[in-house]
């Protein structure tokens, strides 16, 4: 961590061997998109993450897009087995991981074939030539070697024998040929670090710490990293290197953070600010498992993590913890929410605080475990039996996950209700610089437990369903508190007293009270970004669509047209001013990574003919794609067929 724009130098006991000796032309760029791609066993996620960390340490703004197979070990050298990591870094604030890579690092033919369509003509392709054997080419359907048949002439191709060079650099380490070759991802990282003048000390320190228990592996990876850097320095293949200056962002202490890590930190902060122990009952599921992994490291903050035998047991443990006076949390993805629905209903009936984190992925059923989607909204809103209202919120960026985790805790604790937080795979695995907040600025989430009888008839009884007049929340009594014996459970309760009741009028009253409690939750007004104040089209979004919509609006405005943007982080209840905002514009367009779920809800609620633009491809929207849609609507044309044949308006500022 460092002050933004002022990299912190690393003190070393030895001189850094990565010292420039060859002069190259240095081109200054404002932004670059790099994609590392290879076999799922080639370490592309680690490589991309380390390059991202170096960019963050240097002070760039950045956004990332990991993309990997669902299989633990997909068939080697095949297109389904390709894993990639894209990082977009810039000297200004950016909103997306970038539409298309300026540089593709392809570790084998499968990686090249799977990604070449995304590389613009003139883009750079760095290829590991050692993997372009006849067998590997045939495996992915290449009849001829693309490095030799002229098919790559529209691109700048840099052939590098990475495997051979890595083995040569490690020949004196005693590692086998196979083990030495595994470090070729660090060779590529070293080469790209040289090309873009990235700091190297942090990567070497990371490798030494990561493999501290295996010094020979640590040494091998560091040597391979240095070999890649030195190859760039000594070869004549690269005549130009590039610099991207630090971004001018608000002053403060920053760190690179993923959405899942930010959610975990937000839960830790919620426990500290509420003064309650936190119990996470969870079952591992992609792409939410990292929340369980991260929270398990923080027992010193009063965090208890339980890896349950299944999804139902996980949420049962969390709700039981809330009943006992803790902050109960459960994390999952869409298939897990389906299994947890009955217990969420129990939380609604018992009116206990509970945080349910749903990191959405492609469905239905097992679907696309490692791909992103926004298709759980209706499930979150209505996926339970009976009238069972719950608040639903959604972070917009990886860093925003921290604040929204605190918001989920505020809502759950203040209103005594389960609260659903909808993240998704794009936010969960993506990363960005995060301005670490001052602890003093975090909300006070302190809870007052019931301490004495509250019967409205003057008796010495405790009535569990006596409500606060402002929030309609019932009192929360810790079991075992003397004099506060009470009954709660899944059967309908009598108003105030809490006894089991089958009275029709009572049931009607309790259903309406639970709904009114959720409807009355205080949420901020929605804000509108409308620089010209003359826009007649409003681009509306929720969740991870924030970045692509914002980038698309920037492109439209740069072309000389007006467009407004608004983003919803609170989905139930909706902001009180949303109806007025929607009526202000002639046309409202709503992109979603589903078949139009929020658009349907807003049409029904506000009777406005919202233009729905949908995509369920397992990948986030592209800025150029949405810019084309917005432009067509502004020009009174119908938007294109969900991104097919999209015309790229500009590759400039996002």
PDB file of C-alpha atoms in Angstrom, residues 13-297:
ATOM      1  CA  UNK A  13      20.090  -5.950   0.725  1.00  0.00           C
ATOM      2  CA  UNK A  14      21.341  -6.745  -2.790  1.00  0.00           C
ATOM      3  CA  UNK A  15      21.549  -4.563  -5.889  1.00  0.00           C
ATOM      4  CA  UNK A  16      18.635  -5.084  -8.266  1.00  0.00           C
ATOM      5  CA  UNK A  17      19.898  -7.067 -11.276  1.00  0.00           C
ATOM      6  CA  UNK A  18      17.215  -5.514 -13.471  1.00  0.00           C
ATOM      7  CA  UNK A  19      19.104  -2.427 -14.524  1.00  0.00           C
ATOM      8  CA  UNK A  20      18.591  -0.907 -17.970  1.00  0.00           C
ATOM      9  CA  UNK A  21      21.625  -0.982 -20.256  1.00  0.00           C
ATOM     10  CA  UNK A  22      20.018  -0.706 -23.719  1.00  0.00           C
ATOM     11  CA  UNK A  23      18.285   2.417 -24.880  1.00  0.00           C
ATOM     12  CA  UNK A  24      14.884   2.093 -26.550  1.00  0.00           C
ATOM     13  CA  UNK A  25      12.358   4.596 -27.791  1.00  0.00           C
ATOM     14  CA  UNK A  26       9.855   5.258 -25.007  1.00  0.00           C
ATOM     15  CA  UNK A  27       6.276   5.947 -26.015  1.00  0.00           C
ATOM     16  CA  UNK A  28       3.931   7.578 -23.503  1.00  0.00           C
ATOM     17  CA  UNK A  29       0.410   6.157 -23.451  1.00  0.00           C
ATOM     18  CA  UNK A  30      -2.650   7.151 -21.447  1.00  0.00           C
ATOM     19  CA  UNK A  31      -4.079   3.613 -21.284  1.00  0.00           C
ATOM     20  CA  UNK A  32      -3.204   0.015 -22.172  1.00  0.00           C
ATOM     21  CA  UNK A  33      -5.185  -3.242 -22.159  1.00  0.00           C
ATOM     22  CA  UNK A  34      -3.133  -6.430 -21.798  1.00  0.00           C
ATOM     23  CA  UNK A  35      -4.508  -9.968 -21.887  1.00  0.00           C
ATOM     24  CA  UNK A  36      -2.461 -12.937 -20.654  1.00  0.00           C
ATOM     25  CA  UNK A  37      -3.825 -16.189 -22.102  1.00  0.00           C
ATOM     26  CA  UNK A  38      -2.698 -19.790 -21.900  1.00  0.00           C
ATOM     27  CA  UNK A  39      -3.600 -23.250 -20.747  1.00  0.00           C
ATOM     28  CA  UNK A  40      -5.453 -23.463 -17.430  1.00  0.00           C
ATOM     29  CA  UNK A  41      -2.265 -24.883 -15.926  1.00  0.00           C
ATOM     30  CA  UNK A  42      -0.019 -22.083 -17.207  1.00  0.00           C
ATOM     31  CA  UNK A  43      -0.599 -19.726 -14.282  1.00  0.00           C
ATOM     32  CA  UNK A  44      -2.251 -16.930 -16.241  1.00  0.00           C
ATOM     33  CA  UNK A  45      -4.380 -15.815 -13.289  1.00  0.00           C
ATOM     34  CA  UNK A  46      -1.296 -15.455 -11.082  1.00  0.00           C
ATOM     35  CA  UNK A  47       0.596 -13.686 -13.875  1.00  0.00           C
ATOM     36  CA  UNK A  48      -2.201 -11.208 -14.479  1.00  0.00           C
ATOM     37  CA  UNK A  49      -2.683 -10.613 -10.781  1.00  0.00           C
ATOM     38  CA  UNK A  50       1.001  -9.826 -10.280  1.00  0.00           C
ATOM     39  CA  UNK A  51       1.083  -7.424 -13.234  1.00  0.00           C
ATOM     40  CA  UNK A  52      -2.029  -5.776 -11.804  1.00  0.00           C
ATOM     41  CA  UNK A  53      -0.361  -5.405  -8.408  1.00  0.00           C
ATOM     42  CA  UNK A  54       2.649  -3.766 -10.041  1.00  0.00           C
ATOM     43  CA  UNK A  55       0.370  -1.335 -11.901  1.00  0.00           C
ATOM     44  CA  UNK A  56      -1.441  -0.536  -8.658  1.00  0.00           C
ATOM     45  CA  UNK A  57       1.848   0.029  -6.835  1.00  0.00           C
ATOM     46  CA  UNK A  58       2.944   2.384  -9.604  1.00  0.00           C
ATOM     47  CA  UNK A  59      -0.214   4.453  -9.130  1.00  0.00           C
ATOM     48  CA  UNK A  60      -2.281   3.638 -12.216  1.00  0.00           C
ATOM     49  CA  UNK A  61      -6.026   3.330 -12.124  1.00  0.00           C
ATOM     50  CA  UNK A  62      -6.992  -0.148 -13.278  1.00  0.00           C
ATOM     51  CA  UNK A  63      -9.712  -2.717 -13.802  1.00  0.00           C
ATOM     52  CA  UNK A  64      -9.351  -6.437 -14.447  1.00  0.00           C
ATOM     53  CA  UNK A  65     -11.294  -9.314 -16.014  1.00  0.00           C
ATOM     54  CA  UNK A  66     -10.221 -12.865 -15.109  1.00  0.00           C
ATOM     55  CA  UNK A  67     -11.727 -15.561 -17.346  1.00  0.00           C
ATOM     56  CA  UNK A  68     -11.108 -19.234 -16.687  1.00  0.00           C
ATOM     57  CA  UNK A  69     -12.676 -22.671 -17.254  1.00  0.00           C
ATOM     58  CA  UNK A  70     -15.090 -24.197 -14.766  1.00  0.00           C
ATOM     59  CA  UNK A  71     -13.221 -27.501 -14.816  1.00  0.00           C
ATOM     60  CA  UNK A  72     -10.488 -27.953 -12.230  1.00  0.00           C
ATOM     61  CA  UNK A  73      -8.180 -29.213 -14.980  1.00  0.00           C
ATOM     62  CA  UNK A  74      -9.602 -28.823 -18.470  1.00  0.00           C
ATOM     63  CA  UNK A  75      -8.000 -30.824 -21.321  1.00  0.00           C
ATOM     64  CA  UNK A  76      -4.504 -29.452 -21.868  1.00  0.00           C
ATOM     65  CA  UNK A  77      -3.951 -27.426 -25.001  1.00  0.00           C
ATOM     66  CA  UNK A  78      -7.636 -27.202 -25.943  1.00  0.00           C
ATOM     67  CA  UNK A  79      -9.774 -24.122 -26.453  1.00  0.00           C
ATOM     68  CA  UNK A  80     -12.153 -25.057 -23.567  1.00  0.00           C
ATOM     69  CA  UNK A  81      -9.071 -25.185 -21.347  1.00  0.00           C
ATOM     70  CA  UNK A  82      -7.889 -21.635 -22.101  1.00  0.00           C
ATOM     71  CA  UNK A  83      -7.537 -19.345 -19.107  1.00  0.00           C
ATOM     72  CA  UNK A  84      -7.035 -15.606 -19.503  1.00  0.00           C
ATOM     73  CA  UNK A  85      -6.565 -12.493 -17.397  1.00  0.00           C
ATOM     74  CA  UNK A  86      -7.144  -9.018 -18.829  1.00  0.00           C
ATOM     75  CA  UNK A  87      -5.908  -5.855 -17.131  1.00  0.00           C
ATOM     76  CA  UNK A  88      -6.702  -2.299 -18.205  1.00  0.00           C
ATOM     77  CA  UNK A  89      -4.490   0.381 -16.628  1.00  0.00           C
ATOM     78  CA  UNK A  90      -4.420   4.100 -17.277  1.00  0.00           C
ATOM     79  CA  UNK A  91      -3.337   7.549 -16.137  1.00  0.00           C
ATOM     80  CA  UNK A  92      -6.972   8.584 -15.581  1.00  0.00           C
ATOM     81  CA  UNK A  93     -10.025   7.068 -13.939  1.00  0.00           C
ATOM     82  CA  UNK A  94     -11.319   4.117 -15.941  1.00  0.00           C
ATOM     83  CA  UNK A  95     -14.547   2.163 -15.630  1.00  0.00           C
ATOM     84  CA  UNK A  96     -14.030  -1.205 -17.356  1.00  0.00           C
ATOM     85  CA  UNK A  97     -11.355  -3.866 -17.981  1.00  0.00           C
ATOM     86  CA  UNK A  98     -11.356  -2.722 -21.621  1.00  0.00           C
ATOM     87  CA  UNK A  99     -13.181  -4.045 -24.657  1.00  0.00           C
ATOM     88  CA  UNK A 100     -10.221  -5.340 -26.655  1.00  0.00           C
ATOM     89  CA  UNK A 101      -6.598  -6.092 -25.708  1.00  0.00           C
ATOM     90  CA  UNK A 102      -3.861  -3.893 -27.121  1.00  0.00           C
ATOM     91  CA  UNK A 103      -1.445  -6.697 -26.251  1.00  0.00           C
ATOM     92  CA  UNK A 104      -2.187 -10.429 -26.245  1.00  0.00           C
ATOM     93  CA  UNK A 105       0.290 -12.792 -24.622  1.00  0.00           C
ATOM     94  CA  UNK A 106      -0.530 -16.231 -26.085  1.00  0.00           C
ATOM     95  CA  UNK A 107       1.214 -19.142 -24.407  1.00  0.00           C
ATOM     96  CA  UNK A 108      -0.019 -21.780 -26.898  1.00  0.00           C
ATOM     97  CA  UNK A 109      -2.081 -22.176 -30.110  1.00  0.00           C
ATOM     98  CA  UNK A 110      -5.334 -22.633 -28.165  1.00  0.00           C
ATOM     99  CA  UNK A 111      -4.823 -19.295 -26.413  1.00  0.00           C
ATOM    100  CA  UNK A 112      -4.150 -17.589 -29.739  1.00  0.00           C
ATOM    101  CA  UNK A 113      -7.185 -19.077 -31.466  1.00  0.00           C
ATOM    102  CA  UNK A 114      -9.519 -18.373 -28.545  1.00  0.00           C
ATOM    103  CA  UNK A 115      -8.530 -14.706 -28.293  1.00  0.00           C
ATOM    104  CA  UNK A 116      -7.335 -13.501 -31.707  1.00  0.00           C
ATOM    105  CA  UNK A 117     -10.784 -12.215 -32.700  1.00  0.00           C
ATOM    106  CA  UNK A 118     -10.643  -9.683 -29.849  1.00  0.00           C
ATOM    107  CA  UNK A 119      -7.294  -8.171 -30.875  1.00  0.00           C
ATOM    108  CA  UNK A 120      -7.653  -5.067 -33.075  1.00  0.00           C
ATOM    109  CA  UNK A 121      -5.596  -4.867 -36.246  1.00  0.00           C
ATOM    110  CA  UNK A 122      -2.251  -3.340 -35.365  1.00  0.00           C
ATOM    111  CA  UNK A 123      -2.351  -4.836 -31.894  1.00  0.00           C
ATOM    112  CA  UNK A 124       0.639  -6.668 -30.461  1.00  0.00           C
ATOM    113  CA  UNK A 125       0.742 -10.455 -30.036  1.00  0.00           C
ATOM    114  CA  UNK A 126       3.559 -12.002 -28.009  1.00  0.00           C
ATOM    115  CA  UNK A 127       3.647 -15.730 -28.730  1.00  0.00           C
ATOM    116  CA  UNK A 128       5.397 -18.619 -27.005  1.00  0.00           C
ATOM    117  CA  UNK A 129       6.699 -20.309 -30.163  1.00  0.00           C
ATOM    118  CA  UNK A 130       7.809 -23.460 -28.341  1.00  0.00           C
ATOM    119  CA  UNK A 131       4.185 -24.584 -27.991  1.00  0.00           C
ATOM    120  CA  UNK A 132       3.351 -24.279 -31.699  1.00  0.00           C
ATOM    121  CA  UNK A 133       4.076 -27.910 -32.501  1.00  0.00           C
ATOM    122  CA  UNK A 134       2.150 -29.812 -35.161  1.00  0.00           C
ATOM    123  CA  UNK A 135       0.331 -31.780 -32.461  1.00  0.00           C
ATOM    124  CA  UNK A 136      -0.777 -28.665 -30.574  1.00  0.00           C
ATOM    125  CA  UNK A 137      -1.829 -26.929 -33.786  1.00  0.00           C
ATOM    126  CA  UNK A 138      -3.911 -29.907 -34.881  1.00  0.00           C
ATOM    127  CA  UNK A 139      -5.547 -30.124 -31.467  1.00  0.00           C
ATOM    128  CA  UNK A 140      -7.237 -26.743 -31.956  1.00  0.00           C
ATOM    129  CA  UNK A 141      -7.964 -27.041 -35.674  1.00  0.00           C
ATOM    130  CA  UNK A 142      -5.085 -25.120 -37.221  1.00  0.00           C
ATOM    131  CA  UNK A 143      -4.234 -26.730 -40.588  1.00  0.00           C
ATOM    132  CA  UNK A 144      -1.144 -24.554 -40.950  1.00  0.00           C
ATOM    133  CA  UNK A 145       1.013 -22.674 -38.467  1.00  0.00           C
ATOM    134  CA  UNK A 146      -0.442 -19.148 -38.119  1.00  0.00           C
ATOM    135  CA  UNK A 147       3.033 -17.867 -37.290  1.00  0.00           C
ATOM    136  CA  UNK A 148       4.153 -18.863 -40.782  1.00  0.00           C
ATOM    137  CA  UNK A 149       1.123 -18.730 -43.100  1.00  0.00           C
ATOM    138  CA  UNK A 150       0.628 -14.947 -43.125  1.00  0.00           C
ATOM    139  CA  UNK A 151      -2.693 -14.971 -41.300  1.00  0.00           C
ATOM    140  CA  UNK A 152      -1.249 -12.752 -38.567  1.00  0.00           C
ATOM    141  CA  UNK A 153       0.037 -10.033 -40.907  1.00  0.00           C
ATOM    142  CA  UNK A 154      -2.515  -7.454 -39.625  1.00  0.00           C
ATOM    143  CA  UNK A 155      -0.886  -7.642 -36.190  1.00  0.00           C
ATOM    144  CA  UNK A 156       2.495  -6.925 -34.638  1.00  0.00           C
ATOM    145  CA  UNK A 157       3.746 -10.409 -33.822  1.00  0.00           C
ATOM    146  CA  UNK A 158       6.646 -10.987 -31.448  1.00  0.00           C
ATOM    147  CA  UNK A 159       7.719 -14.661 -31.426  1.00  0.00           C
ATOM    148  CA  UNK A 160       9.511 -15.630 -28.231  1.00  0.00           C
ATOM    149  CA  UNK A 161      10.701 -19.131 -27.321  1.00  0.00           C
ATOM    150  CA  UNK A 162       9.577 -18.716 -23.713  1.00  0.00           C
ATOM    151  CA  UNK A 163       9.806 -22.355 -22.689  1.00  0.00           C
ATOM    152  CA  UNK A 164      13.329 -22.744 -24.072  1.00  0.00           C
ATOM    153  CA  UNK A 165      14.535 -19.464 -22.587  1.00  0.00           C
ATOM    154  CA  UNK A 166      13.024 -20.320 -19.193  1.00  0.00           C
ATOM    155  CA  UNK A 167      14.678 -23.732 -19.127  1.00  0.00           C
ATOM    156  CA  UNK A 168      17.971 -22.104 -20.062  1.00  0.00           C
ATOM    157  CA  UNK A 169      17.690 -19.575 -17.242  1.00  0.00           C
ATOM    158  CA  UNK A 170      17.040 -22.365 -14.737  1.00  0.00           C
ATOM    159  CA  UNK A 171      19.521 -24.938 -16.000  1.00  0.00           C
ATOM    160  CA  UNK A 172      21.740 -24.600 -12.907  1.00  0.00           C
ATOM    161  CA  UNK A 173      18.914 -24.869 -10.349  1.00  0.00           C
ATOM    162  CA  UNK A 174      18.694 -28.652 -10.401  1.00  0.00           C
ATOM    163  CA  UNK A 175      15.016 -28.610 -11.368  1.00  0.00           C
ATOM    164  CA  UNK A 176      13.746 -31.087 -13.917  1.00  0.00           C
ATOM    165  CA  UNK A 177      12.914 -29.861 -17.408  1.00  0.00           C
ATOM    166  CA  UNK A 178       9.203 -30.141 -16.651  1.00  0.00           C
ATOM    167  CA  UNK A 179       9.422 -28.246 -13.363  1.00  0.00           C
ATOM    168  CA  UNK A 180      11.614 -25.545 -14.850  1.00  0.00           C
ATOM    169  CA  UNK A 181       9.189 -24.997 -17.728  1.00  0.00           C
ATOM    170  CA  UNK A 182       6.361 -24.303 -15.274  1.00  0.00           C
ATOM    171  CA  UNK A 183       8.003 -20.948 -14.539  1.00  0.00           C
ATOM    172  CA  UNK A 184       7.495 -19.662 -18.101  1.00  0.00           C
ATOM    173  CA  UNK A 185       4.563 -17.546 -16.917  1.00  0.00           C
ATOM    174  CA  UNK A 186       7.019 -15.577 -14.781  1.00  0.00           C
ATOM    175  CA  UNK A 187       9.231 -15.155 -17.842  1.00  0.00           C
ATOM    176  CA  UNK A 188       6.299 -13.557 -19.667  1.00  0.00           C
ATOM    177  CA  UNK A 189       5.584 -11.383 -16.634  1.00  0.00           C
ATOM    178  CA  UNK A 190       9.184 -10.186 -16.563  1.00  0.00           C
ATOM    179  CA  UNK A 191       9.098  -9.339 -20.264  1.00  0.00           C
ATOM    180  CA  UNK A 192       5.866  -7.339 -19.966  1.00  0.00           C
ATOM    181  CA  UNK A 193       7.183  -5.617 -16.835  1.00  0.00           C
ATOM    182  CA  UNK A 194      10.187  -4.456 -18.859  1.00  0.00           C
ATOM    183  CA  UNK A 195       8.041  -3.329 -21.793  1.00  0.00           C
ATOM    184  CA  UNK A 196       5.814  -1.155 -19.595  1.00  0.00           C
ATOM    185  CA  UNK A 197       8.350  -0.008 -17.011  1.00  0.00           C
ATOM    186  CA  UNK A 198       6.557  -1.724 -14.143  1.00  0.00           C
ATOM    187  CA  UNK A 199       8.226  -1.916 -10.696  1.00  0.00           C
ATOM    188  CA  UNK A 200       9.778  -5.323 -10.045  1.00  0.00           C
ATOM    189  CA  UNK A 201      10.564  -5.371  -6.333  1.00  0.00           C
ATOM    190  CA  UNK A 202       7.020  -6.172  -5.261  1.00  0.00           C
ATOM    191  CA  UNK A 203       6.800  -9.208  -7.558  1.00  0.00           C
ATOM    192  CA  UNK A 204      10.100 -10.622  -6.338  1.00  0.00           C
ATOM    193  CA  UNK A 205       9.056 -10.102  -2.735  1.00  0.00           C
ATOM    194  CA  UNK A 206       5.721 -11.783  -3.413  1.00  0.00           C
ATOM    195  CA  UNK A 207       7.374 -14.821  -4.991  1.00  0.00           C
ATOM    196  CA  UNK A 208       9.822 -15.164  -2.112  1.00  0.00           C
ATOM    197  CA  UNK A 209       6.969 -15.070   0.411  1.00  0.00           C
ATOM    198  CA  UNK A 210       4.559 -17.268  -1.553  1.00  0.00           C
ATOM    199  CA  UNK A 211       7.099 -20.067  -1.948  1.00  0.00           C
ATOM    200  CA  UNK A 212       8.931 -19.537   1.336  1.00  0.00           C
ATOM    201  CA  UNK A 213       8.422 -23.204   2.244  1.00  0.00           C
ATOM    202  CA  UNK A 214       9.951 -24.245  -1.101  1.00  0.00           C
ATOM    203  CA  UNK A 215      13.064 -22.102  -1.588  1.00  0.00           C
ATOM    204  CA  UNK A 216      14.039 -23.877  -4.829  1.00  0.00           C
ATOM    205  CA  UNK A 217      10.683 -23.010  -6.408  1.00  0.00           C
ATOM    206  CA  UNK A 218      10.908 -19.426  -5.177  1.00  0.00           C
ATOM    207  CA  UNK A 219      14.369 -19.102  -6.678  1.00  0.00           C
ATOM    208  CA  UNK A 220      13.223 -20.603  -9.979  1.00  0.00           C
ATOM    209  CA  UNK A 221      10.305 -18.215 -10.360  1.00  0.00           C
ATOM    210  CA  UNK A 222      12.423 -15.180  -9.479  1.00  0.00           C
ATOM    211  CA  UNK A 223      15.124 -16.244 -11.934  1.00  0.00           C
ATOM    212  CA  UNK A 224      12.528 -16.782 -14.677  1.00  0.00           C
ATOM    213  CA  UNK A 225      11.020 -13.356 -13.942  1.00  0.00           C
ATOM    214  CA  UNK A 226      14.440 -11.736 -14.197  1.00  0.00           C
ATOM    215  CA  UNK A 227      15.195 -13.694 -17.374  1.00  0.00           C
ATOM    216  CA  UNK A 228      12.076 -12.308 -19.040  1.00  0.00           C
ATOM    217  CA  UNK A 229      12.994  -8.774 -18.019  1.00  0.00           C
ATOM    218  CA  UNK A 230      16.569  -9.199 -19.240  1.00  0.00           C
ATOM    219  CA  UNK A 231      15.404 -10.760 -22.504  1.00  0.00           C
ATOM    220  CA  UNK A 232      13.444  -7.610 -23.257  1.00  0.00           C
ATOM    221  CA  UNK A 233      16.462  -5.531 -22.325  1.00  0.00           C
ATOM    222  CA  UNK A 234      18.931  -7.412 -24.535  1.00  0.00           C
ATOM    223  CA  UNK A 235      16.942  -8.604 -27.553  1.00  0.00           C
ATOM    224  CA  UNK A 236      16.578  -6.411 -30.625  1.00  0.00           C
ATOM    225  CA  UNK A 237      12.975  -7.561 -31.154  1.00  0.00           C
ATOM    226  CA  UNK A 238      11.471  -4.722 -29.119  1.00  0.00           C
ATOM    227  CA  UNK A 239      12.503  -1.271 -30.296  1.00  0.00           C
ATOM    228  CA  UNK A 240       9.907   0.586 -28.224  1.00  0.00           C
ATOM    229  CA  UNK A 241       8.915   0.460 -24.572  1.00  0.00           C
ATOM    230  CA  UNK A 242       5.918   2.193 -23.050  1.00  0.00           C
ATOM    231  CA  UNK A 243       5.085   4.326 -20.059  1.00  0.00           C
ATOM    232  CA  UNK A 244       1.685   4.961 -18.532  1.00  0.00           C
ATOM    233  CA  UNK A 245       1.849   7.693 -15.886  1.00  0.00           C
ATOM    234  CA  UNK A 246       0.166   7.372 -12.484  1.00  0.00           C
ATOM    235  CA  UNK A 247      -3.467   8.408 -12.386  1.00  0.00           C
ATOM    236  CA  UNK A 248      -4.519  11.626 -10.683  1.00  0.00           C
ATOM    237  CA  UNK A 249      -6.935  10.176  -8.135  1.00  0.00           C
ATOM    238  CA  UNK A 250      -7.984  11.566  -4.738  1.00  0.00           C
ATOM    239  CA  UNK A 251      -5.160  11.552  -2.200  1.00  0.00           C
ATOM    240  CA  UNK A 252      -5.178   8.690   0.252  1.00  0.00           C
ATOM    241  CA  UNK A 253      -3.918   5.211   0.934  1.00  0.00           C
ATOM    242  CA  UNK A 254      -4.933   2.694  -1.717  1.00  0.00           C
ATOM    243  CA  UNK A 255      -4.695  -1.032  -2.227  1.00  0.00           C
ATOM    244  CA  UNK A 256      -5.704  -3.336  -5.040  1.00  0.00           C
ATOM    245  CA  UNK A 257      -8.850  -5.239  -4.094  1.00  0.00           C
ATOM    246  CA  UNK A 258     -11.240  -7.758  -5.627  1.00  0.00           C
ATOM    247  CA  UNK A 259     -14.961  -7.707  -5.040  1.00  0.00           C
ATOM    248  CA  UNK A 260     -14.947 -10.854  -2.917  1.00  0.00           C
ATOM    249  CA  UNK A 261     -12.136  -9.543  -0.726  1.00  0.00           C
ATOM    250  CA  UNK A 262     -13.941  -6.214  -0.323  1.00  0.00           C
ATOM    251  CA  UNK A 263     -17.112  -8.052   0.722  1.00  0.00           C
ATOM    252  CA  UNK A 264     -15.156 -10.027   3.301  1.00  0.00           C
ATOM    253  CA  UNK A 265     -13.548  -6.865   4.680  1.00  0.00           C
ATOM    254  CA  UNK A 266     -16.949  -5.186   4.783  1.00  0.00           C
ATOM    255  CA  UNK A 267     -18.313  -8.053   6.877  1.00  0.00           C
ATOM    256  CA  UNK A 268     -15.336  -7.771   9.242  1.00  0.00           C
ATOM    257  CA  UNK A 269     -15.950  -4.022   9.551  1.00  0.00           C
ATOM    258  CA  UNK A 270     -19.665  -4.641  10.167  1.00  0.00           C
ATOM    259  CA  UNK A 271     -18.820  -6.921  13.058  1.00  0.00           C
ATOM    260  CA  UNK A 272     -16.498  -4.337  14.551  1.00  0.00           C
ATOM    261  CA  UNK A 273     -18.896  -1.420  14.116  1.00  0.00           C
ATOM    262  CA  UNK A 274     -21.846  -3.356  15.516  1.00  0.00           C
ATOM    263  CA  UNK A 275     -19.901  -4.862  18.404  1.00  0.00           C
ATOM    264  CA  UNK A 276     -21.306  -8.285  17.493  1.00  0.00           C
ATOM    265  CA  UNK A 277     -19.486 -11.534  16.813  1.00  0.00           C
ATOM    266  CA  UNK A 278     -19.843 -12.583  13.172  1.00  0.00           C
ATOM    267  CA  UNK A 279     -20.726 -16.139  12.162  1.00  0.00           C
ATOM    268  CA  UNK A 280     -20.395 -17.119   8.495  1.00  0.00           C
ATOM    269  CA  UNK A 281     -22.177 -20.356   7.665  1.00  0.00           C
ATOM    270  CA  UNK A 282     -21.229 -21.245   4.110  1.00  0.00           C
ATOM    271  CA  UNK A 283     -20.635 -23.983   1.583  1.00  0.00           C
ATOM    272  CA  UNK A 284     -17.944 -23.583  -1.109  1.00  0.00           C
ATOM    273  CA  UNK A 285     -19.370 -22.559  -4.475  1.00  0.00           C
ATOM    274  CA  UNK A 286     -17.918 -20.690  -7.438  1.00  0.00           C
ATOM    275  CA  UNK A 287     -17.614 -17.691  -7.612  1.00  0.00           C
ATOM    276  CA  UNK A 288     -18.326 -16.990  -3.908  1.00  0.00           C
ATOM    277  CA  UNK A 289     -15.813 -19.290  -2.212  1.00  0.00           C
ATOM    278  CA  UNK A 290     -13.163 -16.588  -1.787  1.00  0.00           C
ATOM    279  CA  UNK A 291     -15.409 -14.846   0.755  1.00  0.00           C
ATOM    280  CA  UNK A 292     -15.270 -17.928   2.980  1.00  0.00           C
ATOM    281  CA  UNK A 293     -11.520 -18.256   2.409  1.00  0.00           C
ATOM    282  CA  UNK A 294     -10.826 -14.623   3.304  1.00  0.00           C
ATOM    283  CA  UNK A 295     -13.073 -14.445   6.366  1.00  0.00           C
ATOM    284  CA  UNK A 296     -11.491 -17.618   7.761  1.00  0.00           C
ATOM    285  CA  UNK A 297      -8.245 -15.631   8.143  1.00  0.00           C
TER     286      UNK A 297
END
